[in-house]
Every structure is written in C-alpha cells, then in structure tokens.
Coordinates of C-alpha atoms and ligand atoms in Angstrom, one line a residue:
M1188 CA 8.2 25.5 -1.7
K1189 CA 5.0 24.2 -0.2
E1190 CA 5.2 20.7 1.2
K1191 CA 3.3 17.9 -0.6
F1192 CA 3.0 14.2 -0.4
Y1193 CA 2.3 11.8 -3.2
V1194 CA 1.9 8.1 -2.3
T1195 CA 1.1 5.2 -4.7
T1196 CA 0.2 1.5 -4.5
P1197 CA 0.9 -0.9 -7.3
I1198 CA -2.1 -1.0 -9.6
Y1199 CA -3.5 -4.5 -9.1
Y1200 CA -4.1 -7.0 -11.9
V1201 CA -7.8 -7.6 -12.5
N1202 CA -7.4 -11.3 -13.3
D1203 CA -8.5 -12.0 -9.8
K1204 CA -10.5 -10.6 -6.9
P1205 CA -8.9 -8.4 -4.3
H1206 CA -7.4 -10.3 -1.4
I1207 CA -5.8 -9.4 1.9
G1208 CA -2.3 -9.1 0.2
H1209 CA -3.6 -6.2 -2.0
A1210 CA -5.4 -4.8 1.0
Y1211 CA -2.2 -4.7 3.1
T1212 CA -0.4 -2.3 0.6
T1213 CA -3.5 -0.2 0.2
I1214 CA -4.1 0.1 3.9
I1215 CA -0.5 1.3 4.4
A1216 CA -0.9 3.9 1.7
D1217 CA -4.1 5.0 3.4
V1218 CA -2.4 5.4 6.8
L1219 CA 0.4 7.4 5.2
A1220 CA -2.0 9.6 3.3
R1221 CA -4.1 10.3 6.4
Y1222 CA -1.0 11.1 8.4
Y1223 CA 0.3 13.6 6.0
R1224 CA -3.1 15.2 5.4
G1225 CA -3.1 15.9 9.2
K1226 CA 0.4 17.4 8.9
I1227 CA 0.3 19.4 5.7
G1228 CA -3.3 19.7 4.7
K1229 CA -5.7 17.6 2.7
E1230 CA -5.1 19.5 -0.5
N1231 CA -1.3 18.8 -0.4
V1232 CA -1.6 15.0 -0.4
F1233 CA -2.4 12.7 -3.3
F1234 CA -3.0 9.0 -2.8
L1235 CA -3.2 6.9 -5.9
T1236 CA -4.3 3.4 -6.4
G1237 CA -6.0 1.5 -9.2
T1238 CA -6.1 -1.5 -11.5
D1239 CA -3.8 -2.9 -14.2
E1240 CA -6.1 -4.2 -16.9
H1241 CA -4.2 -5.1 -20.1
G1242 CA -2.2 -8.1 -21.2
A1243 CA -2.5 -11.8 -21.9
K1244 CA -3.2 -12.8 -18.3
I1245 CA -6.3 -10.6 -18.2
A1246 CA -7.5 -11.7 -21.6
E1247 CA -7.2 -15.3 -20.6
A1248 CA -9.1 -14.8 -17.4
A1249 CA -11.9 -13.0 -19.3
E1250 CA -12.1 -15.9 -21.8
K1251 CA -12.4 -18.4 -19.0
N1252 CA -15.3 -16.4 -17.7
N1253 CA -16.9 -16.1 -21.2
V1254 CA -17.0 -12.4 -21.2
S1255 CA -15.1 -9.8 -23.3
P1256 CA -11.9 -8.4 -21.7
Q1257 CA -13.6 -5.0 -21.3
E1258 CA -16.6 -6.4 -19.5
F1259 CA -14.4 -8.6 -17.3
T1260 CA -12.1 -5.7 -16.3
D1261 CA -15.1 -3.5 -15.6
Q1262 CA -16.4 -6.2 -13.2
I1263 CA -13.2 -6.9 -11.4
S1264 CA -12.1 -3.3 -11.1
T1265 CA -15.4 -2.6 -9.5
L1266 CA -14.7 -5.3 -6.9
F1267 CA -11.4 -3.5 -6.1
K1268 CA -13.2 -0.2 -5.7
E1269 CA -15.8 -1.8 -3.5
A1270 CA -13.3 -3.6 -1.3
W1271 CA -11.5 -0.3 -0.7
K1272 CA -14.7 1.5 0.1
N1273 CA -15.6 -1.3 2.6
L1274 CA -12.2 -0.8 4.2
E1275 CA -12.8 3.0 4.4
I1276 CA -9.8 3.7 2.2
E1277 CA -9.6 7.3 1.2
N1278 CA -7.7 7.4 -2.1
D1279 CA -7.7 10.6 -4.1
Y1280 CA -7.9 8.9 -7.4
F1281 CA -8.5 5.4 -8.8
I1282 CA -6.8 4.8 -12.1
R1283 CA -7.7 2.1 -14.6
T1284 CA -5.3 1.4 -17.4
T1285 CA -8.3 1.0 -19.7
D1286 CA -9.2 4.7 -19.1
D1287 CA -9.1 6.7 -22.3
D1288 CA -6.9 9.5 -21.0
H1289 CA -4.4 6.9 -19.6
K1290 CA -4.2 5.1 -22.9
K1291 CA -3.8 8.3 -24.8
T1292 CA -0.9 9.5 -22.6
V1293 CA 0.8 6.1 -22.8
V1294 CA 0.8 6.5 -26.6
D1295 CA 2.5 9.9 -26.2
I1296 CA 5.0 8.4 -23.8
L1297 CA 5.8 5.7 -26.3
K1298 CA 6.3 8.2 -29.0
S1299 CA 8.6 10.3 -26.9
L1300 CA 10.6 7.1 -26.0
K1301 CA 10.9 6.3 -29.7
E1302 CA 12.5 9.8 -30.3
A1303 CA 14.7 9.6 -27.2
K1304 CA 18.4 8.9 -26.9
T1305 CA 20.2 7.1 -24.1
P1306 CA 22.9 8.9 -22.1
Q1307 CA 25.4 7.2 -24.5
G1308 CA 23.6 8.6 -27.5
N1309 CA 21.9 5.4 -28.6
D1310 CA 18.3 5.1 -29.6
V1311 CA 16.3 4.2 -26.4
L1312 CA 14.1 1.8 -28.4
Y1313 CA 15.3 -0.6 -31.1
E1314 CA 13.8 -3.5 -33.0
G1315 CA 15.0 -7.0 -32.1
E1316 CA 14.1 -10.6 -32.2
Y1317 CA 13.0 -12.1 -28.9
E1318 CA 13.1 -15.8 -28.1
G1319 CA 12.2 -17.0 -24.7
L1320 CA 10.1 -18.7 -22.2
Y1321 CA 7.1 -16.6 -21.3
C1322 CA 5.1 -17.1 -18.2
V1323 CA 1.6 -15.6 -18.8
G1324 CA 0.9 -15.6 -15.0
C1325 CA 3.9 -13.3 -14.4
E1326 CA 3.5 -11.5 -17.7
K1327 CA 7.2 -11.8 -18.2
F1328 CA 9.9 -13.8 -19.9
M1329 CA 11.6 -16.2 -17.5
T1330 CA 15.2 -17.4 -17.5
E1331 CA 16.2 -21.0 -16.7
N1332 CA 17.3 -19.7 -13.2
D1333 CA 13.7 -18.5 -12.5
L1334 CA 12.3 -22.0 -13.1
V1335 CA 11.8 -24.9 -10.7
D1336 CA 11.6 -28.2 -12.4
G1337 CA 10.9 -26.4 -15.7
K1338 CA 8.0 -24.6 -14.2
C1339 CA 7.3 -21.1 -12.9
P1340 CA 7.4 -21.5 -9.1
D1341 CA 4.8 -18.8 -8.6
H1342 CA 2.2 -20.3 -11.0
N1343 CA 3.3 -23.9 -11.1
K1344 CA 3.1 -23.9 -14.9
E1345 CA 5.5 -24.5 -17.7
P1346 CA 6.2 -21.2 -19.5
E1347 CA 5.4 -21.0 -23.2
K1348 CA 8.2 -20.8 -25.8
L1349 CA 7.8 -17.5 -27.7
S1350 CA 9.9 -16.1 -30.5
E1351 CA 8.9 -12.9 -32.1
K1352 CA 10.0 -9.5 -33.3
N1353 CA 9.7 -7.0 -30.5
W1354 CA 10.7 -3.4 -29.6
F1355 CA 13.5 -3.4 -27.0
F1356 CA 14.4 -0.8 -24.4
K1357 CA 18.1 -0.2 -24.1
L1358 CA 18.1 -0.6 -20.3
G1359 CA 21.9 -1.2 -20.0
D1360 CA 22.7 2.4 -21.0
F1361 CA 20.7 3.7 -18.0
L1362 CA 22.1 1.5 -15.4
P1363 CA 25.2 3.6 -14.4
A1364 CA 22.9 6.6 -13.8
I1365 CA 20.4 4.6 -11.9
K1366 CA 23.2 3.1 -9.7
Q1367 CA 24.4 6.6 -9.0
K1368 CA 20.9 7.8 -8.0
I1369 CA 20.5 4.8 -5.7
E1370 CA 23.9 5.1 -4.1
S1371 CA 23.6 8.8 -3.5
G1372 CA 20.2 8.3 -1.8
E1373 CA 18.4 10.5 -4.4
L1374 CA 16.4 7.4 -5.1
I1375 CA 15.7 5.6 -1.8
I1376 CA 15.1 1.9 -1.7
Y1377 CA 13.9 0.6 1.6
P1378 CA 14.6 -1.7 3.4
E1379 CA 18.4 -1.7 3.0
G1380 CA 18.4 -5.4 1.9
R1381 CA 16.3 -4.6 -1.1
K1382 CA 18.6 -1.7 -2.1
K1383 CA 21.6 -4.1 -2.0
E1384 CA 19.6 -6.6 -4.1
V1385 CA 19.0 -3.9 -6.7
L1386 CA 22.6 -2.7 -6.7
G1387 CA 23.6 -6.4 -7.1
L1388 CA 21.5 -6.8 -10.2
I1389 CA 22.9 -3.6 -11.7
K1390 CA 26.5 -4.9 -11.0
Q1391 CA 25.6 -8.2 -12.7
G1392 CA 24.2 -6.3 -15.7
M1393 CA 20.7 -6.6 -16.9
P1394 CA 19.5 -7.6 -20.3
D1395 CA 17.6 -5.1 -22.4
I1396 CA 13.8 -5.3 -21.9
S1397 CA 11.4 -6.0 -24.7
I1398 CA 8.6 -3.5 -24.4
S1399 CA 6.2 -4.7 -27.0
R1400 CA 4.5 -8.0 -27.9
S1401 CA 3.3 -9.3 -31.2
S1402 CA -0.4 -8.6 -31.5
K1403 CA -0.8 -12.2 -32.4
S1404 CA 0.3 -13.4 -29.0
V1405 CA -1.2 -10.4 -27.0
S1406 CA -4.3 -8.8 -28.4
W1407 CA -5.5 -7.0 -25.3
G1408 CA -3.3 -3.9 -25.0
I1409 CA -2.3 -0.5 -26.2
D1410 CA -1.1 -0.3 -29.8
I1411 CA 2.5 0.6 -30.5
P1412 CA 1.8 3.8 -32.4
W1413 CA 4.3 3.3 -35.2
D1414 CA 4.0 -0.5 -35.5
D1415 CA 0.6 -2.1 -36.2
D1416 CA 1.8 -5.6 -35.4
Q1417 CA 2.8 -4.8 -31.9
K1418 CA 1.0 -4.1 -28.6
T1419 CA 2.6 -2.3 -25.6
Y1420 CA 4.1 -4.6 -23.0
V1421 CA 1.9 -4.3 -19.9
W1422 CA 4.6 -3.2 -17.6
V1423 CA 5.3 0.0 -19.7
D1424 CA 1.6 0.7 -19.7
A1425 CA 1.3 -0.1 -16.0
L1426 CA 4.3 1.9 -14.7
S1427 CA 3.2 4.9 -16.6
N1428 CA 0.0 5.1 -14.5
Y1429 CA 2.0 6.9 -11.7
I1430 CA 2.3 10.0 -14.0
T1431 CA -0.7 9.6 -16.3
A1432 CA -3.0 9.7 -13.2
L1433 CA -1.6 13.2 -12.5
G1434 CA -2.2 14.4 -16.0
Y1435 CA 1.3 14.2 -17.3
P1436 CA 2.8 16.2 -19.0
D1437 CA 0.8 19.5 -18.4
G1438 CA -1.7 18.7 -15.7
E1439 CA -1.9 20.8 -12.5
N1440 CA -1.6 17.6 -10.4
F1441 CA 1.5 16.6 -12.2
K1442 CA 3.1 19.9 -11.6
K1443 CA 2.1 19.9 -8.0
F1444 CA 2.7 16.3 -6.9
W1445 CA 5.4 14.7 -9.1
P1446 CA 7.9 13.3 -8.1
A1447 CA 6.2 10.6 -6.1
D1448 CA 7.3 10.6 -2.5
V1449 CA 6.6 7.0 -1.9
H1450 CA 6.0 4.1 -4.3
L1451 CA 4.8 1.1 -2.3
M1452 CA 5.1 -2.4 -3.4
A1453 CA 6.0 -6.0 -2.5
L1454 CA 9.3 -7.4 -3.5
E1455 CA 8.2 -9.4 -6.6
I1456 CA 7.9 -6.2 -8.6
L1457 CA 11.0 -4.5 -7.3
K1458 CA 13.0 -4.9 -10.5
F1459 CA 10.4 -3.2 -12.7
H1460 CA 10.1 -0.3 -10.3
T1461 CA 13.8 0.2 -9.6
L1462 CA 15.2 -0.4 -13.1
L1463 CA 12.7 -0.1 -15.9
W1464 CA 10.7 2.8 -14.4
P1465 CA 13.6 5.1 -13.6
A1466 CA 15.1 4.3 -17.0
M1467 CA 11.8 5.3 -18.7
L1468 CA 11.6 8.5 -16.7
M1469 CA 15.2 9.4 -17.5
A1470 CA 14.6 8.8 -21.2
M1471 CA 11.6 11.1 -21.0
D1472 CA 13.6 13.6 -19.0
V1473 CA 11.3 13.4 -16.0
E1474 CA 12.4 13.5 -12.4
L1475 CA 12.7 10.1 -10.6
P1476 CA 10.4 9.2 -7.7
K1477 CA 12.0 9.9 -4.3
S1478 CA 11.5 6.5 -2.7
M1479 CA 10.4 3.0 -3.1
Y1480 CA 9.3 1.1 0.0
V1481 CA 9.2 -2.6 -0.4
H1482 CA 7.4 -5.1 1.8
G1483 CA 7.5 -8.8 2.0
F1484 CA 5.0 -11.3 0.7
F1485 CA 3.0 -12.8 3.4
T1486 CA 1.6 -16.3 3.7
I1487 CA -1.6 -17.4 5.4
D1488 CA -1.1 -19.9 8.2
G1489 CA 2.2 -20.9 6.7
Q1490 CA 1.0 -21.3 3.1
K1491 CA 1.1 -19.2 0.0
M1492 CA -2.4 -17.8 -0.7
S1493 CA -3.9 -19.7 -3.6
K1494 CA -7.2 -20.5 -5.0
T1495 CA -6.4 -24.2 -5.1
L1496 CA -5.6 -24.3 -1.4
G1497 CA -8.7 -22.2 -0.8
N1498 CA -7.0 -20.0 1.7
V1499 CA -7.4 -16.7 0.0
I1500 CA -8.8 -14.2 2.4
S1501 CA -11.0 -11.5 1.1
P1502 CA -10.8 -8.2 3.0
N1503 CA -14.6 -8.0 2.8
E1504 CA -14.9 -11.1 5.0
L1505 CA -12.8 -9.5 7.7
V1506 CA -14.7 -6.2 7.5
E1507 CA -17.9 -8.0 7.9
K1508 CA -16.7 -9.7 11.0
Y1509 CA -14.7 -6.9 12.6
G1510 CA -15.6 -3.6 10.8
A1511 CA -13.2 -1.6 8.7
E1512 CA -11.1 0.0 11.4
V1513 CA -10.4 -3.1 13.4
T1514 CA -9.6 -5.0 10.2
K1515 CA -6.9 -2.4 9.4
Y1516 CA -5.6 -2.6 12.9
L1517 CA -5.4 -6.4 12.9
I1518 CA -3.6 -6.5 9.6
L1519 CA -1.1 -3.8 10.3
S1520 CA -0.3 -5.0 13.8
Q1521 CA 0.5 -8.6 12.7
F1522 CA 4.0 -7.9 11.4
S1523 CA 6.7 -5.3 10.7
F1524 CA 6.9 -3.7 7.3
G1525 CA 9.4 -5.2 5.0
S1526 CA 9.6 -8.6 6.6
E1527 CA 8.2 -11.8 5.0
S1528 CA 5.7 -13.0 7.4
D1529 CA 2.8 -15.3 8.1
I1530 CA -0.7 -14.2 8.9
K1531 CA -2.3 -16.5 11.5
V1532 CA -6.0 -16.1 11.0
E1533 CA -7.0 -17.6 14.3
E1534 CA -4.9 -15.0 16.0
F1535 CA -7.1 -12.2 14.8
A1536 CA -9.8 -13.0 17.3
T1537 CA -7.4 -13.3 20.2
K1538 CA -5.7 -10.1 19.2
Y1539 CA -9.1 -8.3 18.9
N1540 CA -10.1 -9.3 22.4
A1541 CA -6.7 -8.5 23.9
D1542 CA -5.9 -5.2 22.2
L1543 CA -9.3 -3.7 21.4
V1544 CA -11.9 -5.2 23.8
N1545 CA -9.7 -5.6 26.9
G1546 CA -7.1 -2.9 25.9
L1547 CA -8.4 0.3 24.3
G1548 CA -12.2 -0.4 24.8
N1549 CA -11.8 -1.3 28.4
L1550 CA -9.6 1.7 29.1
V1551 CA -12.2 4.1 27.6
N1552 CA -14.9 2.5 29.8
R1553 CA -12.9 2.5 33.0
V1554 CA -11.6 6.1 32.6
T1555 CA -14.9 7.6 31.6
N1556 CA -16.8 5.7 34.2
M1557 CA -14.5 6.9 37.0
V1558 CA -14.3 10.4 35.8
E1559 CA -18.1 10.5 35.7
K1560 CA -18.4 9.0 39.1
Y1561 CA -15.6 10.6 41.1
L1562 CA -15.0 13.9 39.3
D1563 CA -18.5 14.7 38.2
G1564 CA -17.4 14.2 34.6
K1565 CA -14.9 17.2 34.7
V1566 CA -11.2 17.0 33.9
D1567 CA -8.7 19.6 32.7
I1568 CA -7.4 18.5 29.4
N1569 CA -3.7 19.1 28.8
I1570 CA -2.7 16.9 25.8
K1571 CA 0.8 15.6 26.3
D1572 CA 1.6 14.0 23.0
A1573 CA -0.6 14.2 20.0
D1574 CA 1.8 12.4 17.7
L1575 CA 2.4 9.1 19.4
G1576 CA 4.0 6.8 16.9
G1577 CA 4.4 9.6 14.4
E1578 CA 8.1 9.1 13.9
E1579 CA 7.5 5.4 13.2
I1580 CA 4.7 6.2 10.7
K1581 CA 7.1 8.5 8.8
Q1582 CA 9.5 5.5 8.6
L1583 CA 6.7 3.2 7.5
R1584 CA 7.1 1.2 10.7
F1585 CA 3.4 0.8 11.2
R1586 CA 3.4 -2.1 13.6
E1587 CA 5.9 -0.2 15.8
A1588 CA 3.7 2.9 15.7
L1589 CA 0.8 0.9 16.9
L1590 CA 2.9 -0.7 19.6
T1591 CA 3.9 2.8 20.8
I1592 CA 0.3 3.8 21.1
W1593 CA -0.7 0.6 22.8
Q1594 CA 2.1 1.0 25.3
I1595 CA 0.2 4.1 26.6
I1596 CA -3.0 2.0 26.7
K1597 CA -1.3 -0.7 28.7
K1598 CA 0.2 1.8 31.0
G1599 CA -3.2 3.3 31.6
N1600 CA -4.9 0.0 32.4
G1601 CA -1.9 -0.9 34.5
L1602 CA -2.1 2.3 36.5
I1603 CA -5.8 1.6 37.2
D1604 CA -5.1 -1.9 38.4
E1605 CA -2.3 -0.7 40.6
T1606 CA -3.8 2.4 42.2
K1607 CA -7.4 1.1 42.4
P1608 CA -9.1 4.5 42.3
W1609 CA -12.3 2.9 43.6
V1610 CA -10.5 2.2 46.8
L1611 CA -9.0 5.7 47.0
A1612 CA -12.5 7.1 46.4
K1613 CA -13.7 5.6 49.7
D1614 CA -11.5 8.0 51.7
E1615 CA -12.0 11.8 51.4
S1616 CA -8.3 12.4 52.3
N1617 CA -7.3 10.8 48.9
K1618 CA -9.2 13.3 46.9
D1619 CA -6.2 15.1 45.4
K1620 CA -4.4 11.9 44.6
L1621 CA -7.5 10.5 42.9
K1622 CA -8.0 13.6 40.8
E1623 CA -4.3 13.5 39.8
I1624 CA -4.6 9.9 38.7
L1625 CA -7.8 10.4 36.7
E1626 CA -6.4 13.5 35.0
E1627 CA -3.3 11.6 34.0
L1628 CA -5.4 8.7 32.6
T1629 CA -7.8 11.0 30.7
N1630 CA -5.0 13.0 29.2
D1631 CA -3.1 9.9 28.1
L1632 CA -6.3 8.5 26.6
Y1633 CA -6.7 11.8 24.8
S1634 CA -3.2 11.5 23.3
V1635 CA -4.0 7.9 22.3
A1636 CA -7.2 9.0 20.6
I1637 CA -5.5 11.8 18.6
S1638 CA -2.6 9.7 17.6
L1639 CA -4.9 6.9 16.4
K1640 CA -6.4 9.2 13.8
S1641 CA -4.4 7.9 10.8
F1642 CA -5.2 4.3 11.7
M1643 CA -8.7 4.4 13.1
P1644 CA -10.2 7.8 12.2
K1645 CA -13.7 7.0 13.4
T1646 CA -12.6 5.4 16.7
S1647 CA -10.3 8.4 17.2
E1648 CA -13.1 10.8 16.7
Q1649 CA -15.5 8.9 18.9
I1650 CA -13.1 8.9 21.8
I1651 CA -12.2 12.6 21.3
N1652 CA -15.9 13.5 21.4
I1653 CA -16.4 11.6 24.6
L1654 CA -13.5 13.2 26.3
S1655 CA -14.1 16.8 25.1
A1656 CA -17.7 16.9 26.2
D1657 CA -18.6 19.4 28.9
K1658 CA -19.3 16.5 31.2
I1659 CA -17.5 13.2 30.5
T1660 CA -19.8 10.2 30.7
K1661 CA -19.3 6.5 30.2
P1662 CA -20.4 5.5 26.7
E1663 CA -23.7 3.6 26.6
K1664 CA -22.3 0.8 24.4
P1665 CA -18.7 -0.5 24.6
L1666 CA -16.5 0.7 21.7
F1667 CA -15.6 -2.8 20.8
P1668 CA -18.1 -5.5 21.6
R1669 CA -16.9 -8.9 22.7
L1670 CA -17.1 -11.4 19.9
Ligands
MSP2762 N1 -0.1 -5.2 -11.9 C1 1.1 -5.4 -11.2 C2 1.7 -4.1 -10.6 C3 1.9 -3.0 -11.5 S1 2.4 -1.5 -10.7 C4 2.8 -0.4 -11.9 C5 1.0 -6.4 -10.1 N2 -0.3 -6.6 -9.7 S2 -0.7 -7.6 -8.5 O1 -2.2 -7.7 -8.5 O2 -0.1 -8.9 -8.6 O3 -0.3 -6.9 -7.2 C6 0.9 -7.1 -6.6 C7 1.0 -6.3 -5.3 O4 -0.1 -6.7 -4.5 C8 2.2 -6.6 -4.5 O5 3.3 -5.9 -5.0 C9 1.8 -6.2 -3.2 O6 1.7 -4.8 -3.1 C10 0.4 -6.8 -3.1 N3 0.3 -8.2 -2.7 C11 -0.2 -9.2 -3.4 N4 -0.1 -10.4 -2.7 C12 0.5 -10.2 -1.6 C13 0.9 -11.0 -0.5 N5 0.7 -12.2 -0.4 N6 1.6 -10.4 0.5 C14 1.9 -9.0 0.5 N7 1.5 -8.3 -0.5 C15 0.9 -8.8 -1.6 O7 1.9 -7.0 -9.7

C-alpha cells in the first residue's frame, strides 16, 4: 500500500476572529504536512482546516453584529482564510460547515445513525427528555462540577436552564470498544496523560449525549431529517467535517486518505474527539482515526486570552512585524507540544535577535563572506544530515526539532569564534586547515537549510540557493534585519 498522510486541525468557531491560539494548531499541522510532503510526495498528503459555523453561539454573535448568520459566517471565515494565507499556511482544503456538500453529507450521516444499532443491539439514537444547564459559549450542557460559583469558568457566565425533547446518542454502548481501541494503541492519544484522562472518563462511565436541539432554542443549524422540530447538535455537524471534506462515503479522497493519521486539538475538546467521534464512526462502520495529538492551552503573559483583558494576539500583527516564517518560528519555539504554557510577548523580540539575527542570519553571513574571501567562493558540498530534527517532527516535538537544528547553528558560530578563520588566513601554512573548517561550516549550514524546509520553506530555499551557486557570495542584505 502506498503511504499517505492525513492531518486535521479543529475547525474553528466563527464567533470570533482568528488569534494566536488557533494559529498554533494550524502552524503545527502545516509543519507536519510539509514534512510528509517532502517524504512521501505532495499528492499523498492531505491537510485539512476550516471553520465551524453553526449553533447558538454563532447566531448570537451575528445578532450582536446586526447581520444574518450567513453573512456573519462569510465574513469571519474569510478572516480565517486570510490569516492562514498571511502565515503562508498550505492547507489542501478549507471546509466550512455551511458548505452545501458538507450539509448534505451530514444529513446522510444522521440518517445512517438513525438506522444503526449499537454493539449491544440497541438503537444508536433514541428520543429523550433533556433537562440541564446549557452554556452557549461552550455549546454544551454543563454539570454542577463544571461550574465555579454557579458560572461557566471559561465564559464567566451563568449557564441557561434548558429542558426539551432531544435525540440522544447511546454513547455508553460504545465505551467498551473505544476503551479497547485506546488500550491496544489502535487509537493513539498523545500525550500519555491525556490518554489516562480519557480512560478515566470511560471507567467512570459517561452519560449519553444529546445530539439534537429544539429548533426553538437553536435555529441556526442543520435540520434533523426525520424531525422538523430539531436541529443537529453542532458537535455532530462539526466532527463530521473530517470525513465530509474527503467526500465521504464514495469520494476518491476519502478512499485514499481516511483514516486520519493525526487529529490535532487542544485539551478542551478532547472528550468530543475521543468519545463521541469514535462512537459515531463505529456506528457508521467507518474506521477510526489513527491518532489524536492534544496540546495545552496557552496563556499570554500569564493570563487567559480574552477580549475583556485586551490581550488577544492576532497572528496578522506578528506577521506584519516579523514576517510569516519568523512568526511561525517564534510561536513553535516558545514551548513544548502538549504542555500548558505561557507566551511571553516581550520575549519574541529577544528571541528574534538571538536565534535569527545573531544565530542563523549571522552564521549565513559569516560563512558565505569567508568562503567568498578565502576560498574564492568554492566549496565541495557533502551534505551530512538532511533530516535534522526529523525524528522529533514525527513525534510532534516541534520545539525540540528546532532546538536540534539550532544546536548546529550554535556549533557553527562557536567554531568560527574559536578557530578565528580570519587569523588563520593570514598565514599560508594554515591553508588546508582553513579550507577544512570552512567546508565543515558550509556543509553544516547546508544541512540546517534543508532541515528547516518544513518550518521556514522560503528561508530554507534562500540559503540553499546561496550555497549551491557556482560561486558562493555573501548575500547583499542580511536574511534577518535587526529590529
Ligand atoms: N469548533 C470547535 C472545534 C470543532 S472540531 C470538530 C472549537 N473551536 S475553537 O474555535 O474554540 O477552537 C478550539 C481550538 O483552537 C483548540 O482546540 C486549539 O486547537 C485552538 N486554540 C484556541 N485557543 C487556544 C489557546 N489559548 N491555546 C492553544 N490552543 C488554542 O472548539
């Protein structure tokens, strides 16, 4: 079988503009996609992102802005597309849950769930009465345990009391099979701590999930095909995107790319992805995704990003200041995947100067300058390692991958400081030694440039072009200007 790689980001809610949190997950997906395109060919990689556009939360946001939900979602989803373009993200497809073909397939999915039986032979969907506290911000019913002082901690708002007739999904019947898939490693959940968390939830037992909402409480959504009073719960609509985007059930892309190799997400949507989504797929008799990689939520200068605090960072601002590639570098090098961390904005400038201006940029300048001067621009190229950090990328340890590459950059600058080639050059008897040092530096730099391809494709190409010229010359302008 031919190797393929299918990676997804969550589809982002369009109630708000894209921020650096959404950017983080999307950048990661982009790096993975670029890495695998280099390994197995562009045509064998599919990178999906998009926007989640139905539900009460979106309808409310549209109303606040005095536009129809459709107009509103058109506007905001365009902002997401633009942000990814600015960041030079190369997704293969951008799905919107208001796309006609997506909506049509979701209706088919619902119909097949309606017909389906659980492993125990029960109906997958059944009608029931739901009473609960609903947080519109989260688009979910909350339990007392979720609340802090009676309020949703994420939205600082009291949830609404809702009681209504809903269609329920018999989640409980699928839990033993899901548990088995997770324990056997057929469904990988990474990091380990998140896997334990999910297994803990399964052990504790999960209530069935209501997968529809009364049209009276939620009007912006996909109709339940057999019940005029009900709209589809946004999460059923949203999770389906991972297969509707591939043209499920008959599309060529579905046949080629499903199951997903990596679903990326942050921890707050872990439950939906590891329980409801596999259960839906099992009910439809579709293979489960291979892995879910879960990262932490990061804060900005120690605080949760929020409009009220005014600390929401738009990726566009960073791109304007640093350019797309540096922005991606700065975000990925801040912390390890999986951890909950803090972004310190003022550190971006320091890191830019240290790693890019004085690190990589300086090394390029020094090496090319000396090769031009002392070797007449000629060096034999023998690339040592064209996959620095590759192992780390495969494990989604992006920060570590960058550290591996930057170790070579540091080593290079260190070697120059130590051996002082300009001193050696003064004495003809050091000729061989000088040549050896400059060759090592050039080849290391070449390895760095090739290995940077998934992270900084343009920078990578620029350096490769400089080094593969017939005669190496120092670039006219530094790669990374001082701020
Ligand atoms: N629409 C749902 C997902 C449906 S997927 C079938 C949703 N959307 S969201 O707009 O809230 O995006 C959540 C995702 O954005 C997180 O899982 C994460 O990937 C990213 N992040 C949003 N804020 C973030 C941080 N502060 N930190 C890290 N990632 C963040 O949930």
